[in-house]
Amino acid sequence: MYTERLQTFTLWIEKGLNKVFSQKYNPFYYHGALPNFFIWTLFISGLLLFAYYVPTMTKAYPSVKYITEQIPFGNAFRSIHRYAADGMMIFVLLHMLRVWFTDRYREYRIIPWLTGVILLTITFLVGLTGYLLIWDQEAVNLTSMTVNLLGALPLVGAGLAEFFMPGGKMVDFTLTRLLFLHLAIPGLLMFFLWMHYLRITRPVTDAPAPLYLLLLGGLFMICGFFPVELGADPNRAAFSQSISFDLLYMWPQWLAVKGWDAGWVWALTLGVIVALLWLPYLHKKTLRGQFAHVKFENCTGCSLCYHDCPYEAIEMVDRDDDTRFKRLAVVDAGRCSNCGLCVGACAFKAIEIPRRESADVLEEIKVALATTSS
Amino acid sequence: MTSTENKEKIIGLVCERSVELKDQLDEKGCLKDDPNVQIIKVPCSGMIQPIMLETALKNGADGTFACGCRIGDCHYREGNKFLRERLLGTRMPKIKPSTDQRRIQAYWLSVLEYEKLQEMVGDFQEYLKTIDSSDAATGSASQAVEASS
C-alpha cells in the first residue's frame, strides 16, 4: 500500500527529529497540540488589535495605521497576529498529513478526521477575512476579488456578494460584516474543536513548555526580522494592481489573477474539501466485525479498562444478575479499534480482542520456554 | 552457529507496529542473529499484561522484555505509555513486587530501529550474566524501563 511508504517516510523524519529534540520533546509527537499554541497566540494578539480597530470605510485604515505607528509594540502585535496565522495553517496541515500518512484517520477515528476537515476550512476562512480587514489598498483589491469569486457561486453567489457589498459597493457594512465573521467563525472553531476531541480519551492538547517557548521564540524572530508593513491608504492612493499573495490563505485569489475562471477556482476549492472528506472511505475497512468482547462471568466491574480505553469505546453499566459485582464493562463496537489496551488493563481475564487472545500469548510463552529447556 | 548453551534465554513481547522483524526471525520466531531471543508479537504494547512478563520469568526465562513504539507515537495513542506506567508501578494492574525486576526491560523503538533493538538486547544479555539468580533482590525497574527513552 502507498500508505506504508508514507508511514516509513514520516518515521524516518521522526527518527532524525528524535536525535535533535530527544523523544520527550519531539514536535511530531505533539503535532495535534501545536496548533493550539497558535490559537492562543492569535487570540491574545487579536484582543489588542480588536481594541483599536474601527470597522468603517474612512476609519479602518487610520486605525490600523494608529496601531502600527502609535501604540507601543503595536506593529509587533500585528506581526505576531499575521505570522501566527501562517504558523497555524502550516501546523494544521502538518498535523493532517501526519495523521493521514500514519493511517490514523479512518474507521474508529472518523469523527476526528471529518471535524478536522471542517476545522481546516474554518481556519482558512478566519485567515482570509483577517487579511481583508487591514484595509490598505492591497486589502481593498483583495476584497473586491474575493467578492467577485463569491458572486460566481451558483444559487448563493448573488446573495453573498450582496451581503459583503450591498448594491455592489464597498460600504461600512462590508467591514463590519467582515469583522463579525472574523470574530464569530473562531467561536465555531471552538465548537468543532470540542467535537474533534469527542471520541478521544485524554486528548493531547498541550505540548511541553520548551516546545512552546521554541515556537514563541521563532515567531518573535520572524516578526523582528520581517515586520509587517502597511500598504497605501485606499482613500487617497491611486488604484494599483500590485498584490503580494500569502498563498496559505490567498490561493483562490492568486489563481484568479493567474487567469483561472472563477468556476474552476471553486471547483478546485470544493473538490479539495470533498476529496478530504471522502479520503477515509476510499480505504478498505480492516476492522469489520472485529471488536473487544467482555467475558461477563469474569468481569468484576473494576472499570480499569473503561479508564484506559483510548477511544471511549467502553461503558460501565449496572448489572443485576446473580453475581456479587454491581458493574459490568460493555464495548461499543463502532468505536472499538481492536487495539487491546483494555486487555492490558484487565487483571481478571475478562476482556479479549479477537485477533490476539491473551491466553494464546501466555501459551506461546510457555511453549517457547518448554522446548528450549528440555 | 553460536552455541546456545551458555547464553541467556530471553522472551521478547514486541508490538507489531514497532521494530520491523519480518526478515529477522527464524521459523520458530527467534531472532536469526540471536536464537536465544524468542519474539512473541502482540498488536500493541499496551496489550501486554504484567502477568505475561511474570509468566515468562516463572517458566524459566532468564530475562524478558517488552518493545513498543516510541513514547508519544503509539498507533493506538496511549498503549506504550500505559505499559511503561504499569512496569514503573504507577498504573494498575502493576507488576508483582516479588518479581525480579532486574530481569525485565522495555524498549521504545520505531519500525526503522532494528539495529538499536539488537544492541539493547545484546546489552541485556550481558547484564543478565552478571546477575546472581539466588539474589532475588527486586531491583529498580524504573532504571531499565527508562533506559531506552
CSV table of N, CA, C and O in Angstrom, one decimal, chain A residues 125-222:
chain,number,residue,atom,x,y,z
A,125,LEU,N,-11.1,30.3,6.5
A,125,LEU,CA,-12.0,31.4,6.4
A,125,LEU,C,-11.6,32.5,7.4
A,125,LEU,O,-11.6,33.7,7.1
A,126,VAL,N,-11.2,32.2,8.6
A,126,VAL,CA,-10.8,33.2,9.6
A,126,VAL,C,-9.5,33.9,9.0
A,126,VAL,O,-9.5,35.2,9.1
A,127,GLY,N,-8.6,33.2,8.5
A,127,GLY,CA,-7.4,33.9,8.0
A,127,GLY,C,-7.7,34.8,6.8
A,127,GLY,O,-7.2,35.9,6.8
A,128,LEU,N,-8.6,34.3,5.9
A,128,LEU,CA,-8.9,35.1,4.8
A,128,LEU,C,-9.6,36.4,5.2
A,128,LEU,O,-9.2,37.5,4.7
A,129,THR,N,-10.6,36.4,6.1
A,129,THR,CA,-11.2,37.6,6.5
A,129,THR,C,-10.3,38.5,7.2
A,129,THR,O,-10.3,39.7,7.1
A,130,GLY,N,-9.3,37.9,7.9
A,130,GLY,CA,-8.3,38.7,8.6
A,130,GLY,C,-7.5,39.6,7.7
A,130,GLY,O,-7.2,40.8,7.9
A,131,TYR,N,-7.1,39.0,6.5
A,131,TYR,CA,-6.3,39.7,5.6
A,131,TYR,C,-7.1,40.9,5.0
A,131,TYR,O,-6.5,42.0,4.7
A,132,LEU,N,-8.4,40.7,4.8
A,132,LEU,CA,-9.2,41.8,4.2
A,132,LEU,C,-9.3,43.0,5.2
A,132,LEU,O,-9.5,44.1,4.8
A,133,LEU,N,-9.4,42.7,6.5
A,133,LEU,CA,-9.6,43.7,7.5
A,133,LEU,C,-8.6,44.8,7.5
A,133,LEU,O,-8.8,45.9,8.0
A,134,ILE,N,-7.4,44.5,7.1
A,134,ILE,CA,-6.3,45.5,7.2
A,134,ILE,C,-6.7,46.8,6.4
A,134,ILE,O,-6.3,47.9,6.8
A,135,TRP,N,-7.4,46.6,5.3
A,135,TRP,CA,-8.0,47.7,4.6
A,135,TRP,C,-7.0,48.7,4.0
A,135,TRP,O,-7.3,49.9,3.9
A,136,ASP,N,-5.8,48.3,3.7
A,136,ASP,CA,-5.0,49.1,2.8
A,136,ASP,C,-5.3,48.9,1.4
A,136,ASP,O,-6.3,48.1,1.1
A,137,GLN,N,-4.7,49.5,0.5
A,137,GLN,CA,-5.1,49.4,-0.9
A,137,GLN,C,-5.1,47.9,-1.4
A,137,GLN,O,-6.0,47.5,-2.1
A,138,GLU,N,-4.1,47.1,-0.9
A,138,GLU,CA,-4.0,45.7,-1.3
A,138,GLU,C,-5.2,45.0,-0.8
A,138,GLU,O,-5.8,44.2,-1.5
A,139,ALA,N,-5.6,45.2,0.5
A,139,ALA,CA,-6.7,44.5,1.1
A,139,ALA,C,-8.0,44.9,0.4
A,139,ALA,O,-8.9,44.0,0.2
A,140,VAL,N,-8.2,46.1,-0.1
A,140,VAL,CA,-9.3,46.6,-0.8
A,140,VAL,C,-9.4,45.8,-2.1
A,140,VAL,O,-10.5,45.3,-2.5
A,141,ASN,N,-8.3,45.7,-2.8
A,141,ASN,CA,-8.3,44.9,-4.1
A,141,ASN,C,-8.6,43.5,-3.8
A,141,ASN,O,-9.4,42.9,-4.6
A,142,LEU,N,-8.1,42.9,-2.8
A,142,LEU,CA,-8.4,41.5,-2.4
A,142,LEU,C,-9.8,41.3,-2.1
A,142,LEU,O,-10.5,40.3,-2.5
A,143,THR,N,-10.4,42.3,-1.4
A,143,THR,CA,-11.8,42.2,-1.1
A,143,THR,C,-12.7,42.2,-2.3
A,143,THR,O,-13.6,41.3,-2.4
A,144,SER,N,-12.4,43.0,-3.3
A,144,SER,CA,-13.2,43.0,-4.5
A,144,SER,C,-13.0,41.7,-5.3
A,144,SER,O,-14.0,41.2,-5.8
A,145,MET,N,-11.8,41.2,-5.2
A,145,MET,CA,-11.6,39.9,-5.9
A,145,MET,C,-12.3,38.8,-5.2
A,145,MET,O,-12.9,37.9,-5.9
A,146,THR,N,-12.3,38.8,-3.9
A,146,THR,CA,-13.0,37.8,-3.1
A,146,THR,C,-14.5,37.8,-3.4
A,146,THR,O,-15.1,36.8,-3.6
A,147,VAL,N,-15.0,39.0,-3.4
A,147,VAL,CA,-16.5,39.2,-3.6
A,147,VAL,C,-16.8,38.7,-5.0
A,147,VAL,O,-17.9,38.1,-5.2
A,148,ASN,N,-15.9,39.0,-6.0
A,148,ASN,CA,-16.2,38.5,-7.3
A,148,ASN,C,-16.2,37.0,-7.4
A,148,ASN,O,-17.1,36.4,-8.0
A,149,LEU,N,-15.3,36.4,-6.6
A,149,LEU,CA,-15.3,34.9,-6.6
A,149,LEU,C,-16.6,34.4,-6.0
A,149,LEU,O,-17.2,33.5,-6.4
A,150,LEU,N,-17.0,35.0,-4.8
A,150,LEU,CA,-18.2,34.6,-4.2
A,150,LEU,C,-19.4,34.7,-5.1
A,150,LEU,O,-20.3,33.9,-5.1
A,151,GLY,N,-19.4,35.8,-5.8
A,151,GLY,CA,-20.6,36.1,-6.7
A,151,GLY,C,-20.7,35.1,-7.8
A,151,GLY,O,-21.8,34.9,-8.4
A,152,ALA,N,-19.6,34.4,-8.1
A,152,ALA,CA,-19.6,33.4,-9.2
A,152,ALA,C,-20.3,32.1,-8.7
A,152,ALA,O,-20.5,31.2,-9.5
A,153,LEU,N,-20.5,31.9,-7.4
A,153,LEU,CA,-21.1,30.7,-6.9
A,153,LEU,C,-22.6,30.6,-7.4
A,153,LEU,O,-23.3,31.6,-7.4
A,154,PRO,N,-23.0,29.4,-7.8
A,154,PRO,CA,-24.4,29.2,-8.2
A,154,PRO,C,-25.3,29.4,-7.0
A,154,PRO,O,-24.9,29.1,-5.9
A,155,LEU,N,-26.5,29.8,-7.2
A,155,LEU,CA,-27.6,29.9,-6.2
A,155,LEU,C,-27.2,30.9,-5.1
A,155,LEU,O,-27.9,32.0,-5.0
A,156,VAL,N,-26.2,30.7,-4.2
A,156,VAL,CA,-26.0,31.6,-3.1
A,156,VAL,C,-25.1,32.7,-3.5
A,156,VAL,O,-24.9,33.7,-2.7
A,157,GLY,N,-24.4,32.7,-4.7
A,157,GLY,CA,-23.4,33.7,-5.0
A,157,GLY,C,-23.9,35.1,-5.0
A,157,GLY,O,-23.3,35.9,-4.3
A,158,ALA,N,-25.0,35.3,-5.6
A,158,ALA,CA,-25.5,36.7,-5.7
A,158,ALA,C,-25.8,37.2,-4.3
A,158,ALA,O,-25.5,38.4,-3.9
A,159,GLY,N,-26.4,36.4,-3.4
A,159,GLY,CA,-26.7,36.8,-2.1
A,159,GLY,C,-25.5,37.1,-1.3
A,159,GLY,O,-25.5,38.1,-0.5
A,160,LEU,N,-24.5,36.3,-1.4
A,160,LEU,CA,-23.2,36.5,-0.7
A,160,LEU,C,-22.6,37.8,-1.1
A,160,LEU,O,-22.1,38.6,-0.3
A,161,ALA,N,-22.5,38.0,-2.4
A,161,ALA,CA,-21.9,39.3,-2.9
A,161,ALA,C,-22.7,40.5,-2.4
A,161,ALA,O,-22.1,41.5,-2.0
A,162,GLU,N,-24.0,40.4,-2.3
A,162,GLU,CA,-24.8,41.5,-1.8
A,162,GLU,C,-24.6,41.7,-0.3
A,162,GLU,O,-24.6,42.8,0.2
A,163,PHE,N,-24.3,40.5,0.4
A,163,PHE,CA,-24.1,40.6,1.8
A,163,PHE,C,-22.8,41.4,2.1
A,163,PHE,O,-22.8,42.3,3.0
A,164,PHE,N,-21.8,41.2,1.3
A,164,PHE,CA,-20.5,41.9,1.6
A,164,PHE,C,-20.4,43.2,0.9
A,164,PHE,O,-19.8,44.2,1.4
A,165,MET,N,-21.1,43.4,-0.3
A,165,MET,CA,-21.0,44.7,-1.0
A,165,MET,C,-22.5,45.0,-1.4
A,165,MET,O,-22.9,44.8,-2.5
A,166,PRO,N,-23.2,45.6,-0.4
A,166,PRO,CA,-24.6,45.9,-0.8
A,166,PRO,C,-24.7,46.9,-2.0
A,166,PRO,O,-24.0,47.9,-2.0
A,167,GLY,N,-25.4,46.5,-2.9
A,167,GLY,CA,-25.6,47.4,-4.1
A,167,GLY,C,-24.3,47.4,-4.9
A,167,GLY,O,-24.1,48.3,-5.7
A,168,GLY,N,-23.4,46.4,-4.7
A,168,GLY,CA,-22.2,46.3,-5.5
A,168,GLY,C,-21.1,47.3,-5.1
A,168,GLY,O,-20.1,47.5,-5.8
A,169,LYS,N,-21.3,47.9,-3.9
A,169,LYS,CA,-20.4,49.0,-3.5
A,169,LYS,C,-19.8,48.5,-2.1
A,169,LYS,O,-20.4,47.9,-1.3
A,170,MET,N,-18.5,49.0,-1.9
A,170,MET,CA,-18.0,48.8,-0.6
A,170,MET,C,-18.5,49.9,0.4
A,170,MET,O,-18.3,51.1,0.1
A,171,VAL,N,-19.1,49.5,1.4
A,171,VAL,CA,-19.7,50.5,2.4
A,171,VAL,C,-19.2,50.0,3.8
A,171,VAL,O,-18.5,49.0,3.9
A,172,ASP,N,-19.7,50.8,4.8
A,172,ASP,CA,-19.3,50.4,6.2
A,172,ASP,C,-19.7,49.0,6.5
A,172,ASP,O,-19.0,48.3,7.2
A,173,PHE,N,-20.9,48.6,6.0
A,173,PHE,CA,-21.3,47.2,6.3
A,173,PHE,C,-20.3,46.2,5.8
A,173,PHE,O,-20.2,45.1,6.5
A,174,THR,N,-19.6,46.4,4.7
A,174,THR,CA,-18.6,45.5,4.2
A,174,THR,C,-17.7,45.1,5.4
A,174,THR,O,-17.4,44.0,5.6
A,175,LEU,N,-17.2,46.2,6.0
A,175,LEU,CA,-16.2,46.0,7.1
A,175,LEU,C,-16.7,45.4,8.4
A,175,LEU,O,-16.1,44.5,9.0
A,176,THR,N,-17.9,45.9,8.8
A,176,THR,CA,-18.5,45.3,10.0
A,176,THR,C,-18.8,43.9,9.8
A,176,THR,O,-18.6,43.1,10.7
A,177,ARG,N,-19.3,43.5,8.6
A,177,ARG,CA,-19.6,42.1,8.4
A,177,ARG,C,-18.3,41.2,8.3
A,177,ARG,O,-18.3,40.1,8.8
A,178,LEU,N,-17.3,41.8,7.7
A,178,LEU,CA,-16.0,41.0,7.7
A,178,LEU,C,-15.5,40.8,9.1
A,178,LEU,O,-15.1,39.8,9.5
A,179,LEU,N,-15.6,41.9,9.9
A,179,LEU,CA,-15.1,41.8,11.3
A,179,LEU,C,-15.9,40.8,12.1
A,179,LEU,O,-15.4,40.0,12.9
A,180,PHE,N,-17.3,40.9,11.9
A,180,PHE,CA,-18.1,40.0,12.6
A,180,PHE,C,-17.7,38.5,12.3
A,180,PHE,O,-17.6,37.7,13.2
A,181,LEU,N,-17.5,38.2,11.0
A,181,LEU,CA,-17.1,36.9,10.6
A,181,LEU,C,-15.8,36.5,11.2
A,181,LEU,O,-15.6,35.4,11.7
A,182,HIS,N,-14.9,37.5,11.2
A,182,HIS,CA,-13.5,37.2,11.7
A,182,HIS,C,-13.6,36.8,13.2
A,182,HIS,O,-12.7,36.1,13.7
A,183,LEU,N,-14.5,37.4,13.9
A,183,LEU,CA,-14.6,37.1,15.3
A,183,LEU,C,-15.6,35.9,15.6
A,183,LEU,O,-15.4,35.2,16.6
A,184,ALA,N,-16.6,35.8,14.8
A,184,ALA,CA,-17.6,34.7,15.0
A,184,ALA,C,-17.2,33.4,14.6
A,184,ALA,O,-17.5,32.4,15.3
A,185,ILE,N,-16.5,33.3,13.5
A,185,ILE,CA,-16.1,32.0,13.0
A,185,ILE,C,-15.2,31.2,14.0
A,185,ILE,O,-15.3,30.0,14.2
A,186,PRO,N,-14.2,32.0,14.7
A,186,PRO,CA,-13.5,31.2,15.7
A,186,PRO,C,-14.3,30.6,16.8
A,186,PRO,O,-13.9,29.6,17.4
A,187,GLY,N,-15.5,31.2,17.1
A,187,GLY,CA,-16.4,30.6,18.0
A,187,GLY,C,-16.9,29.2,17.5
A,187,GLY,O,-16.9,28.2,18.2
A,188,LEU,N,-17.1,29.2,16.2
A,188,LEU,CA,-17.5,27.9,15.5
A,188,LEU,C,-16.3,26.9,15.6
A,188,LEU,O,-16.5,25.7,15.8
A,189,LEU,N,-15.1,27.5,15.5
A,189,LEU,CA,-13.9,26.7,15.6
A,189,LEU,C,-13.8,26.0,16.9
A,189,LEU,O,-13.5,24.8,17.0
A,190,MET,N,-14.2,26.7,18.0
A,190,MET,CA,-14.2,26.1,19.3
A,190,MET,C,-15.2,25.0,19.4
A,190,MET,O,-14.9,23.9,20.0
A,191,PHE,N,-16.3,25.2,18.8
A,191,PHE,CA,-17.4,24.1,18.8
A,191,PHE,C,-16.9,22.9,18.1
A,191,PHE,O,-17.0,21.8,18.7
A,192,PHE,N,-16.3,23.0,17.0
A,192,PHE,CA,-15.8,21.9,16.2
A,192,PHE,C,-14.6,21.3,16.9
A,192,PHE,O,-14.3,20.1,16.7
A,193,LEU,N,-13.8,22.1,17.5
A,193,LEU,CA,-12.6,21.6,18.3
A,193,LEU,C,-13.1,20.6,19.4
A,193,LEU,O,-12.5,19.6,19.6
A,194,TRP,N,-14.2,21.0,20.0
A,194,TRP,CA,-14.8,20.1,21.0
A,194,TRP,C,-15.2,18.8,20.4
A,194,TRP,O,-15.0,17.7,20.9
A,195,MET,N,-15.9,18.9,19.2
A,195,MET,CA,-16.3,17.6,18.5
A,195,MET,C,-15.0,16.8,18.1
A,195,MET,O,-15.0,15.6,18.1
A,196,HIS,N,-14.0,17.6,17.7
A,196,HIS,CA,-12.7,17.0,17.3
A,196,HIS,C,-12.2,16.1,18.4
A,196,HIS,O,-11.6,15.0,18.2
A,197,TYR,N,-12.4,16.5,19.7
A,197,TYR,CA,-11.8,15.8,20.8
A,197,TYR,C,-12.8,14.7,21.4
A,197,TYR,O,-12.5,14.0,22.3
A,198,LEU,N,-14.1,14.7,20.8
A,198,LEU,CA,-15.1,13.9,21.5
A,198,LEU,C,-14.8,12.5,21.7
A,198,LEU,O,-14.9,11.9,22.8
A,199,ARG,N,-14.3,11.8,20.7
A,199,ARG,CA,-14.1,10.4,20.8
A,199,ARG,C,-12.7,10.0,21.2
A,199,ARG,O,-12.2,8.9,21.2
A,200,ILE,N,-11.9,11.0,21.7
A,200,ILE,CA,-10.6,10.8,22.1
A,200,ILE,C,-10.5,11.0,23.6
A,200,ILE,O,-10.8,12.0,24.1
A,201,THR,N,-10.1,9.9,24.3
A,201,THR,CA,-9.9,10.0,25.7
A,201,THR,C,-8.6,10.7,26.0
A,201,THR,O,-7.6,10.4,25.3
A,202,ARG,N,-8.6,11.6,26.9
A,202,ARG,CA,-7.3,12.4,27.2
A,202,ARG,C,-6.6,12.9,26.0
A,202,ARG,O,-5.5,12.5,25.7
A,203,PRO,N,-7.2,13.8,25.2
A,203,PRO,CA,-6.6,14.3,24.0
A,203,PRO,C,-5.3,15.1,24.4
A,203,PRO,O,-5.3,15.7,25.5
A,204,VAL,N,-4.3,15.0,23.6
A,204,VAL,CA,-3.0,15.7,23.9
A,204,VAL,C,-3.3,17.2,23.4
A,204,VAL,O,-3.1,17.5,22.2
A,205,THR,N,-3.7,18.0,24.3
A,205,THR,CA,-4.0,19.4,23.9
A,205,THR,C,-2.8,20.4,24.1
A,205,THR,O,-2.9,21.5,23.7
A,206,ASP,N,-1.8,19.9,24.9
A,206,ASP,CA,-0.7,20.8,25.2
A,206,ASP,C,0.6,20.1,24.9
A,206,ASP,O,0.8,18.9,25.2
A,207,ALA,N,1.6,20.8,24.4
A,207,ALA,CA,2.9,20.3,24.2
A,207,ALA,C,3.7,20.8,25.4
A,207,ALA,O,3.3,21.7,26.1
A,208,PRO,N,4.9,20.2,25.6
A,208,PRO,CA,5.7,20.6,26.7
A,208,PRO,C,6.2,22.1,26.6
A,208,PRO,O,6.3,22.6,25.4
A,209,ALA,N,6.3,22.8,27.7
A,209,ALA,CA,6.7,24.2,27.7
A,209,ALA,C,7.9,24.5,26.8
A,209,ALA,O,7.9,25.5,26.1
A,210,PRO,N,9.0,23.7,26.8
A,210,PRO,CA,10.1,24.1,26.0
A,210,PRO,C,9.7,24.2,24.5
A,210,PRO,O,10.2,25.1,23.8
A,211,LEU,N,8.8,23.4,24.0
A,211,LEU,CA,8.4,23.4,22.6
A,211,LEU,C,7.7,24.7,22.3
A,211,LEU,O,7.9,25.4,21.3
A,212,TYR,N,6.8,25.1,23.3
A,212,TYR,CA,6.0,26.3,23.1
A,212,TYR,C,7.0,27.5,23.1
A,212,TYR,O,6.8,28.5,22.3
A,213,LEU,N,8.0,27.5,24.0
A,213,LEU,CA,9.0,28.6,24.1
A,213,LEU,C,9.7,28.7,22.8
A,213,LEU,O,10.0,29.8,22.2
A,214,LEU,N,10.1,27.5,22.2
A,214,LEU,CA,10.8,27.5,20.9
A,214,LEU,C,9.9,28.1,19.8
A,214,LEU,O,10.4,28.9,19.1
A,215,LEU,N,8.7,27.7,19.8
A,215,LEU,CA,7.8,28.3,18.8
A,215,LEU,C,7.6,29.8,19.0
A,215,LEU,O,7.7,30.6,18.0
A,216,LEU,N,7.5,30.2,20.2
A,216,LEU,CA,7.3,31.6,20.5
A,216,LEU,C,8.6,32.4,20.1
A,216,LEU,O,8.5,33.5,19.5
A,217,GLY,N,9.7,31.8,20.5
A,217,GLY,CA,11.0,32.5,20.1
A,217,GLY,C,11.1,32.6,18.6
A,217,GLY,O,11.5,33.6,18.0
A,218,GLY,N,10.8,31.5,17.9
A,218,GLY,CA,10.8,31.5,16.4
A,218,GLY,C,9.9,32.6,15.8
A,218,GLY,O,10.3,33.3,14.9
A,219,LEU,N,8.7,32.7,16.4
A,219,LEU,CA,7.7,33.6,16.0
A,219,LEU,C,8.2,35.1,16.2
A,219,LEU,O,8.2,35.9,15.3
A,220,PHE,N,8.8,35.3,17.4
A,220,PHE,CA,9.4,36.6,17.6
A,220,PHE,C,10.5,37.0,16.7
A,220,PHE,O,10.6,38.1,16.2
A,221,MET,N,11.3,36.0,16.4
A,221,MET,CA,12.4,36.3,15.4
A,221,MET,C,11.9,36.6,14.1
A,221,MET,O,12.4,37.6,13.5
A,222,ILE,N,11.0,35.9,13.6
A,222,ILE,CA,10.4,36.2,12.3
A,222,ILE,C,9.8,37.6,12.3
A,222,ILE,O,10.0,38.4,11.4
